[in-house]
Short mmCIF file of C-alpha atoms and ligand atoms in Angstrom, two decimals:
data_model
loop_
_atom_site.label_atom_id
_atom_site.label_comp_id
_atom_site.label_asym_id
_atom_site.label_seq_id
_atom_site.Cartn_x
_atom_site.Cartn_y
_atom_site.Cartn_z
CA MET A 285 -13.83 -20.37 -24.73
CA ARG A 286 -12.48 -18.83 -21.52
CA ILE A 287 -12.07 -15.07 -21.49
CA ASP A 288 -10.52 -13.01 -18.68
CA LEU A 289 -10.48 -9.29 -19.51
CA HIS A 290 -8.88 -7.63 -16.48
CA THR A 291 -5.37 -8.48 -15.25
CA HIS A 292 -2.23 -6.72 -14.04
CA SER A 293 1.46 -7.24 -14.73
CA ARG A 294 4.58 -5.68 -13.26
CA ALA A 295 4.00 -2.77 -15.65
CA SER A 296 1.78 -1.66 -12.74
CA ASP A 297 1.10 -3.54 -9.51
CA GLY A 298 0.98 -7.17 -10.62
CA THR A 299 3.85 -9.44 -9.61
CA GLN A 300 4.42 -11.16 -13.00
CA SER A 301 6.16 -9.74 -16.05
CA PRO A 302 3.79 -9.35 -19.02
CA ALA A 303 5.33 -12.47 -20.64
CA GLU A 304 4.96 -14.47 -17.41
CA LEU A 305 1.34 -13.34 -17.14
CA VAL A 306 0.61 -14.49 -20.70
CA GLN A 307 2.20 -17.87 -19.97
CA ALA A 308 0.21 -18.15 -16.72
CA ALA A 309 -2.98 -17.42 -18.68
CA VAL A 310 -2.15 -20.24 -21.11
CA ASP A 311 -1.42 -22.56 -18.19
CA ALA A 312 -4.75 -21.59 -16.59
CA GLY A 313 -6.56 -22.67 -19.75
CA LEU A 314 -7.58 -19.20 -20.89
CA ASP A 315 -8.17 -18.47 -24.58
CA VAL A 316 -8.41 -14.68 -24.29
CA LEU A 317 -6.56 -12.39 -21.90
CA GLY A 318 -7.05 -8.67 -21.33
CA LEU A 319 -3.94 -6.94 -19.99
CA THR A 320 -5.14 -3.90 -18.09
CA ASP A 321 -2.35 -2.36 -16.05
CA HIS A 322 -3.14 0.75 -14.06
CA ASP A 323 -2.73 3.92 -16.14
CA THR A 324 -0.17 2.60 -18.60
CA ALA A 325 0.32 0.71 -21.87
CA GLU A 326 3.91 -0.05 -20.87
CA GLY A 327 3.38 -3.83 -20.76
CA TRP A 328 1.66 -4.13 -24.13
CA ALA A 329 4.66 -4.79 -26.39
CA GLU A 330 6.06 -7.62 -24.26
CA ALA A 331 2.59 -9.16 -23.86
CA VAL A 332 1.88 -8.99 -27.60
CA GLU A 333 5.16 -10.74 -28.33
CA ALA A 334 4.44 -13.45 -25.76
CA ALA A 335 0.86 -13.92 -26.99
CA GLU A 336 2.04 -14.34 -30.59
CA ARG A 337 4.48 -16.99 -29.36
CA THR A 338 1.95 -18.92 -27.27
CA GLY A 339 -1.19 -18.59 -29.41
CA LEU A 340 -3.19 -16.75 -26.78
CA THR A 341 -5.59 -14.03 -27.89
CA LEU A 342 -4.59 -10.76 -26.23
CA VAL A 343 -6.77 -7.71 -25.79
CA ARG A 344 -4.65 -4.66 -25.00
CA GLY A 345 -6.17 -2.47 -22.34
CA MET A 346 -5.51 -0.35 -19.31
CA GLU A 347 -7.32 0.54 -16.08
CA VAL A 348 -7.51 4.31 -15.81
CA SER A 349 -7.72 5.97 -12.40
CA THR A 350 -10.64 8.37 -12.66
CA ARG A 351 -12.78 10.49 -10.37
CA LEU A 352 -16.57 10.82 -10.57
CA ASP A 353 -18.44 13.24 -8.31
CA GLY A 354 -15.51 13.26 -5.89
CA ARG A 355 -15.10 9.50 -5.74
CA GLY A 356 -12.57 7.15 -7.27
CA VAL A 357 -13.72 4.98 -10.17
CA HIS A 358 -11.51 2.55 -12.10
CA LEU A 359 -12.23 2.68 -15.81
CA LEU A 360 -11.09 -0.13 -18.09
CA ALA A 361 -10.15 1.13 -21.54
CA TYR A 362 -9.71 -1.46 -24.28
CA LEU A 363 -7.80 -0.96 -27.52
CA PRO A 364 -7.34 2.82 -27.41
CA ASP A 365 -4.40 4.37 -29.23
CA PRO A 366 -2.23 5.22 -26.19
CA THR A 367 -0.42 7.91 -28.19
CA HIS A 368 -3.69 9.86 -28.66
CA PRO A 369 -2.69 13.30 -27.30
CA GLY A 370 -5.79 13.74 -25.12
CA LEU A 371 -5.49 10.29 -23.58
CA ASP A 372 -1.73 10.61 -23.18
CA GLU A 373 -2.21 13.90 -21.32
CA HIS A 374 -4.68 12.35 -18.86
CA LEU A 375 -2.36 9.37 -18.25
CA ARG A 376 0.67 11.65 -17.87
CA ARG A 377 -1.09 13.58 -15.09
CA VAL A 378 -2.20 10.44 -13.28
CA LEU A 379 1.31 8.95 -13.45
CA GLU A 380 2.80 12.21 -12.16
CA GLY A 381 0.31 12.04 -9.28
CA ARG A 382 1.48 8.50 -8.54
CA ARG A 383 5.15 9.53 -8.62
CA SER A 384 4.72 12.53 -6.35
CA ARG A 385 2.69 10.52 -3.84
CA VAL A 386 5.49 8.06 -3.00
CA PRO A 387 7.63 10.58 -1.03
CA ALA A 388 4.49 11.77 0.78
CA ILE A 389 3.70 8.21 1.90
CA VAL A 390 7.33 7.63 2.91
CA GLU A 391 7.12 10.77 5.05
CA ARG A 392 3.92 9.59 6.78
CA LEU A 393 5.50 6.22 7.49
CA ALA A 394 8.51 7.98 9.03
CA ALA A 395 6.12 9.93 11.24
CA VAL A 396 4.92 6.65 12.77
CA GLY A 397 8.47 5.37 13.12
CA ILE A 398 8.67 3.19 10.01
CA ASP A 399 11.83 3.81 8.10
CA ILE A 400 11.71 2.97 4.42
CA SER A 401 13.07 5.13 1.62
CA GLU A 402 11.90 6.08 -1.87
CA ASP A 403 14.74 3.88 -3.14
CA ASP A 404 13.31 0.91 -1.24
CA VAL A 405 10.03 1.46 -3.10
CA ALA A 406 11.81 1.94 -6.44
CA ARG A 407 13.66 -1.34 -5.88
CA VAL A 408 10.43 -3.36 -5.73
CA ASN A 409 8.48 -1.59 -8.44
CA HIS A 410 10.41 -2.97 -11.43
CA HIS A 411 10.72 0.46 -13.07
CA SER A 412 6.96 0.79 -13.44
CA ALA A 413 5.82 4.33 -14.16
CA ALA A 414 2.61 3.43 -12.35
CA SER A 415 4.03 3.17 -8.84
CA GLY A 416 1.39 2.71 -6.23
CA ARG A 417 0.55 1.70 -2.70
CA PRO A 418 1.13 -1.99 -3.56
CA HIS A 419 4.78 -1.19 -4.22
CA VAL A 420 5.07 0.62 -0.91
CA ALA A 421 3.47 -2.47 0.62
CA ASP A 422 6.07 -4.67 -1.08
CA ALA A 423 8.85 -2.47 0.29
CA LEU A 424 7.33 -2.85 3.77
CA VAL A 425 7.25 -6.62 3.32
CA ALA A 426 10.88 -6.61 2.12
CA ALA A 427 11.85 -4.59 5.21
CA GLY A 428 10.08 -7.10 7.46
CA VAL A 429 7.57 -4.52 8.74
CA VAL A 430 4.50 -6.49 7.61
CA PRO A 431 4.00 -10.07 6.39
CA ASP A 432 2.08 -9.27 3.18
CA ARG A 433 0.41 -6.61 1.04
CA ALA A 434 -3.00 -7.12 2.63
CA THR A 435 -1.64 -6.35 6.10
CA ALA A 436 0.19 -3.29 4.81
CA PHE A 437 -3.07 -1.93 3.39
CA ARG A 438 -5.12 -2.81 6.46
CA ASP A 439 -2.76 -1.31 9.01
CA LEU A 440 -1.06 1.52 7.14
CA LEU A 441 -2.08 2.34 3.58
CA ASN A 442 -5.88 2.30 3.44
CA PRO A 443 -7.91 5.51 3.88
CA GLY A 444 -8.06 6.35 7.58
CA ARG A 445 -4.73 4.61 8.28
CA PRO A 446 -1.59 6.60 9.19
CA ALA A 447 0.20 6.46 5.82
CA TYR A 448 -2.73 6.99 3.47
CA VAL A 449 -2.19 9.67 0.84
CA ASP A 450 -4.70 10.48 -1.90
CA ARG A 451 -3.59 11.12 -5.46
CA TYR A 452 -4.78 12.74 -8.66
CA ALA A 453 -7.33 10.89 -10.81
CA ALA A 454 -8.68 11.98 -14.20
CA PRO A 455 -12.29 13.26 -14.57
CA LEU A 456 -14.36 10.24 -15.66
CA ARG A 457 -16.77 12.28 -17.78
CA GLU A 458 -13.77 13.53 -19.78
CA VAL A 459 -11.95 10.22 -20.07
CA VAL A 460 -14.88 8.23 -21.52
CA PRO A 461 -15.17 10.35 -24.71
CA VAL A 462 -11.37 10.72 -24.97
CA VAL A 463 -10.92 6.93 -25.02
CA ALA A 464 -13.62 6.71 -27.73
CA ASP A 465 -11.80 9.38 -29.73
CA ALA A 466 -8.64 7.28 -29.34
CA GLY A 467 -10.50 4.40 -30.98
CA GLY A 468 -11.13 2.44 -27.79
CA VAL A 469 -14.02 1.40 -25.57
CA THR A 470 -14.62 1.82 -21.85
CA VAL A 471 -15.96 -0.51 -19.17
CA ILE A 472 -16.37 0.46 -15.51
CA ALA A 473 -14.15 -1.90 -13.49
CA HIS A 474 -15.65 -3.63 -10.41
CA ALA A 475 -18.46 -1.12 -10.83
CA TRP A 476 -19.72 -1.26 -7.24
CA GLY A 477 -16.50 -2.59 -5.76
CA ARG A 478 -16.82 -3.22 -2.07
CA ARG A 479 -19.09 -0.24 -1.70
CA THR A 480 -22.35 -0.82 0.07
CA ASP A 481 -24.03 2.27 -1.36
CA ARG A 482 -24.05 1.13 -5.00
CA PHE A 483 -22.27 4.10 -6.54
CA PRO A 484 -22.51 5.04 -9.40
CA ASP A 485 -26.27 4.55 -9.41
CA ALA A 486 -28.34 3.51 -12.44
CA GLU A 487 -29.11 7.10 -13.39
CA THR A 488 -25.43 8.07 -13.38
CA ILE A 489 -24.51 4.96 -15.36
CA ALA A 490 -27.19 5.94 -17.92
CA GLU A 491 -25.58 9.36 -18.21
CA LEU A 492 -22.18 7.72 -18.75
CA ALA A 493 -23.69 5.46 -21.41
CA ASP A 494 -24.82 8.62 -23.22
CA LEU A 495 -21.22 9.86 -23.05
CA GLY A 496 -20.08 6.68 -24.77
CA LEU A 497 -19.51 4.12 -22.00
CA THR A 498 -19.61 0.62 -23.52
CA GLY A 499 -19.84 -1.77 -20.61
CA LEU A 500 -19.90 -2.76 -16.94
CA GLU A 501 -17.65 -5.30 -15.26
CA VAL A 502 -20.28 -7.29 -13.41
CA ASP A 503 -18.65 -10.59 -12.47
CA HIS A 504 -15.82 -9.63 -10.12
CA GLN A 505 -14.72 -10.94 -6.74
CA ASP A 506 -15.70 -7.65 -5.07
CA HIS A 507 -19.37 -8.09 -6.05
CA PRO A 508 -21.70 -10.23 -3.95
CA PRO A 509 -24.42 -12.10 -5.90
CA GLN A 510 -27.12 -9.46 -5.36
CA ALA A 511 -24.86 -6.69 -6.65
CA ARG A 512 -24.07 -8.76 -9.75
CA GLU A 513 -27.76 -9.29 -10.48
CA ALA A 514 -28.60 -5.62 -10.00
CA LEU A 515 -25.71 -4.55 -12.24
CA ARG A 516 -26.69 -7.10 -14.86
CA GLY A 517 -30.17 -5.59 -14.88
CA ILE A 518 -28.80 -2.08 -15.33
CA ALA A 519 -26.58 -3.27 -18.19
CA ARG A 520 -29.51 -4.98 -19.86
CA ASP A 521 -31.70 -1.86 -19.59
CA LEU A 522 -28.96 0.35 -21.06
CA ASP A 523 -27.73 -2.17 -23.64
CA LEU A 524 -24.27 -2.16 -22.07
CA VAL A 525 -21.76 -4.98 -22.51
CA VAL A 526 -21.35 -7.22 -19.44
CA THR A 527 -17.86 -8.45 -18.60
CA GLY A 528 -16.41 -10.72 -15.96
CA SER A 529 -12.78 -11.00 -14.94
CA SER A 530 -10.30 -11.95 -12.29
CA ASP A 531 -8.48 -8.63 -11.71
CA HIS A 532 -5.47 -10.91 -11.23
CA HIS A 533 -2.38 -9.31 -9.64
CA GLY A 534 -0.07 -12.34 -9.60
CA LEU A 535 0.82 -13.06 -5.99
CA GLY A 536 -0.17 -9.51 -5.00
CA LYS A 537 -3.83 -10.20 -4.31
CA VAL A 538 -5.34 -13.35 -2.87
CA ASP A 539 -8.55 -14.88 -4.29
CA HIS A 540 -8.08 -13.27 -7.72
CA GLU A 541 -6.78 -16.26 -9.66
CA LEU A 542 -6.77 -16.08 -13.47
CA GLY A 543 -10.16 -17.10 -14.86
CA CYS A 544 -11.98 -16.98 -11.49
CA ASN A 545 -14.57 -14.87 -13.33
CA THR A 546 -14.95 -14.84 -17.09
CA THR A 547 -16.65 -12.95 -19.93
CA ALA A 548 -19.11 -14.59 -22.32
CA PRO A 549 -17.84 -14.86 -25.93
CA GLU A 550 -20.82 -12.92 -27.32
CA GLU A 551 -20.13 -10.07 -24.88
CA LEU A 552 -16.49 -9.93 -26.02
CA GLU A 553 -17.73 -9.81 -29.59
CA ARG A 554 -19.97 -6.85 -28.78
CA LEU A 555 -17.06 -5.14 -27.05
CA LEU A 556 -14.76 -5.60 -30.04
CA ASP A 557 -17.50 -4.46 -32.45
CA ALA A 558 -17.91 -1.29 -30.39
CA ALA A 559 -14.15 -0.73 -30.51
CA ALA A 560 -14.17 -1.13 -34.28
CA ARG A 561 -17.00 1.42 -34.53
CA ALA A 562 -15.13 3.85 -32.26
CA ALA A 563 -12.01 3.50 -34.36
CA ARG A 564 -13.87 4.12 -37.62
CA ALA A 565 -15.79 7.08 -36.14
CA SER A 566 -12.53 8.71 -35.10
CA GLY A 567 -10.90 8.05 -38.45
CA ARG A 568 -8.48 5.47 -37.04
CA GLU A 569 -7.56 2.03 -38.17
CA VAL A 570 -9.62 -0.66 -36.51
CA PRO A 571 -7.38 -1.90 -33.69
CA GLU A 572 -6.23 -5.45 -34.02
CA VAL A 573 -6.55 -8.03 -31.33
CA VAL A 574 -3.57 -10.35 -31.25
CA SER A 575 -4.93 -13.78 -32.09
CA PRO A 576 -3.47 -17.08 -33.16
P1 AMP B 165 -3.08 2.87 -5.65
O1 AMP B 165 -3.49 2.72 -7.09
O2 AMP B 165 -1.65 3.16 -5.50
O3 AMP B 165 -3.95 3.81 -4.89
O4 AMP B 165 -3.30 1.44 -4.99
C1 AMP B 165 -4.52 0.78 -5.21
C2 AMP B 165 -4.22 -0.64 -5.67
O5 AMP B 165 -3.81 -1.37 -4.55
C3 AMP B 165 -5.41 -1.37 -6.21
O6 AMP B 165 -5.44 -1.28 -7.60
C4 AMP B 165 -5.18 -2.79 -5.81
O7 AMP B 165 -4.49 -3.46 -6.83
C5 AMP B 165 -4.24 -2.71 -4.63
N1 AMP B 165 -4.87 -3.07 -3.35
C6 AMP B 165 -5.83 -2.41 -2.69
N2 AMP B 165 -6.13 -3.01 -1.53
C7 AMP B 165 -5.33 -4.09 -1.46
C8 AMP B 165 -5.16 -5.16 -0.50
N3 AMP B 165 -5.87 -5.18 0.63
N4 AMP B 165 -4.24 -6.12 -0.76
C9 AMP B 165 -3.53 -6.08 -1.90
N5 AMP B 165 -3.64 -5.11 -2.82
C10 AMP B 165 -4.52 -4.14 -2.62
FE1 FE B 166 -4.07 -2.90 -8.69
FE1 FE B 167 -9.31 -1.66 -9.99
ZN1 ZN B 168 -7.53 -3.96 -11.62
#
């Protein structure tokens, strides 16, 4: 059983439509796919339809842009009711922050003599509400300014580069209980990312577990072996679910092929059990996973 719980479609910054992503997952030999676009459930309906057609098990999720002690943390939320008013309000604010950032980035690019318009960005973002720096990067590629997304980030869009603009992210300590109240479960994505200072530390993760955090994404391309082992130890001590995933973005990110990291079946089971408990505790119907 091959399980990949973190992937992106064109509903955010992936390069495949949700249906194409589902088909690619089948072709890659996956049995279970988590669709986790940034800050939106927009791709869910198309992915559900495609999964029902192909016999793939689909776990509906999203990757919420949050802030913890002044730093960005990506929080995977699985199976929440996206119409939950509290969750919807957080997502609405994040998406508005994404929208309002595009003109600011365009302005910074103009200041260094690079002429692309908001329309150029809109043209490559496939009507996603979750427009982001990857779409600006795609517009720069389309305009022949850079050869690929990675170069756009390195030279222009990363923090410290001329066109970097920050954006709003939702308070992590608020989002964790809101997702639970919406009948879902939360997992910190690429928990230590490429950071060398191992933030959030074990103590902070323990505090988040008390707030209702369910798991840590341990097996991820951004984590060297020592980080994985340390995170696995923290998860074991706190009884958190351990996941592994590709963070696939279609052609948008190299070295993140579908299934390059996977989640153990018993960990998925624990995750789904926790979601069922969250749903019951909040008086909601237990969310269904699409399965053949
Ligand atoms: P944003 O959410 O708009 O701030 O953009 C961050 C997103 O850009 C991340 O979720 C990644 O998917 C993507 N990203 C970050 N760095 C790179 C890179 N070097 N190459 C391709 N995509 C990247
Ligand atoms: Fe992304
Ligand atoms: Fe992420
Ligand atoms: Zn991601």
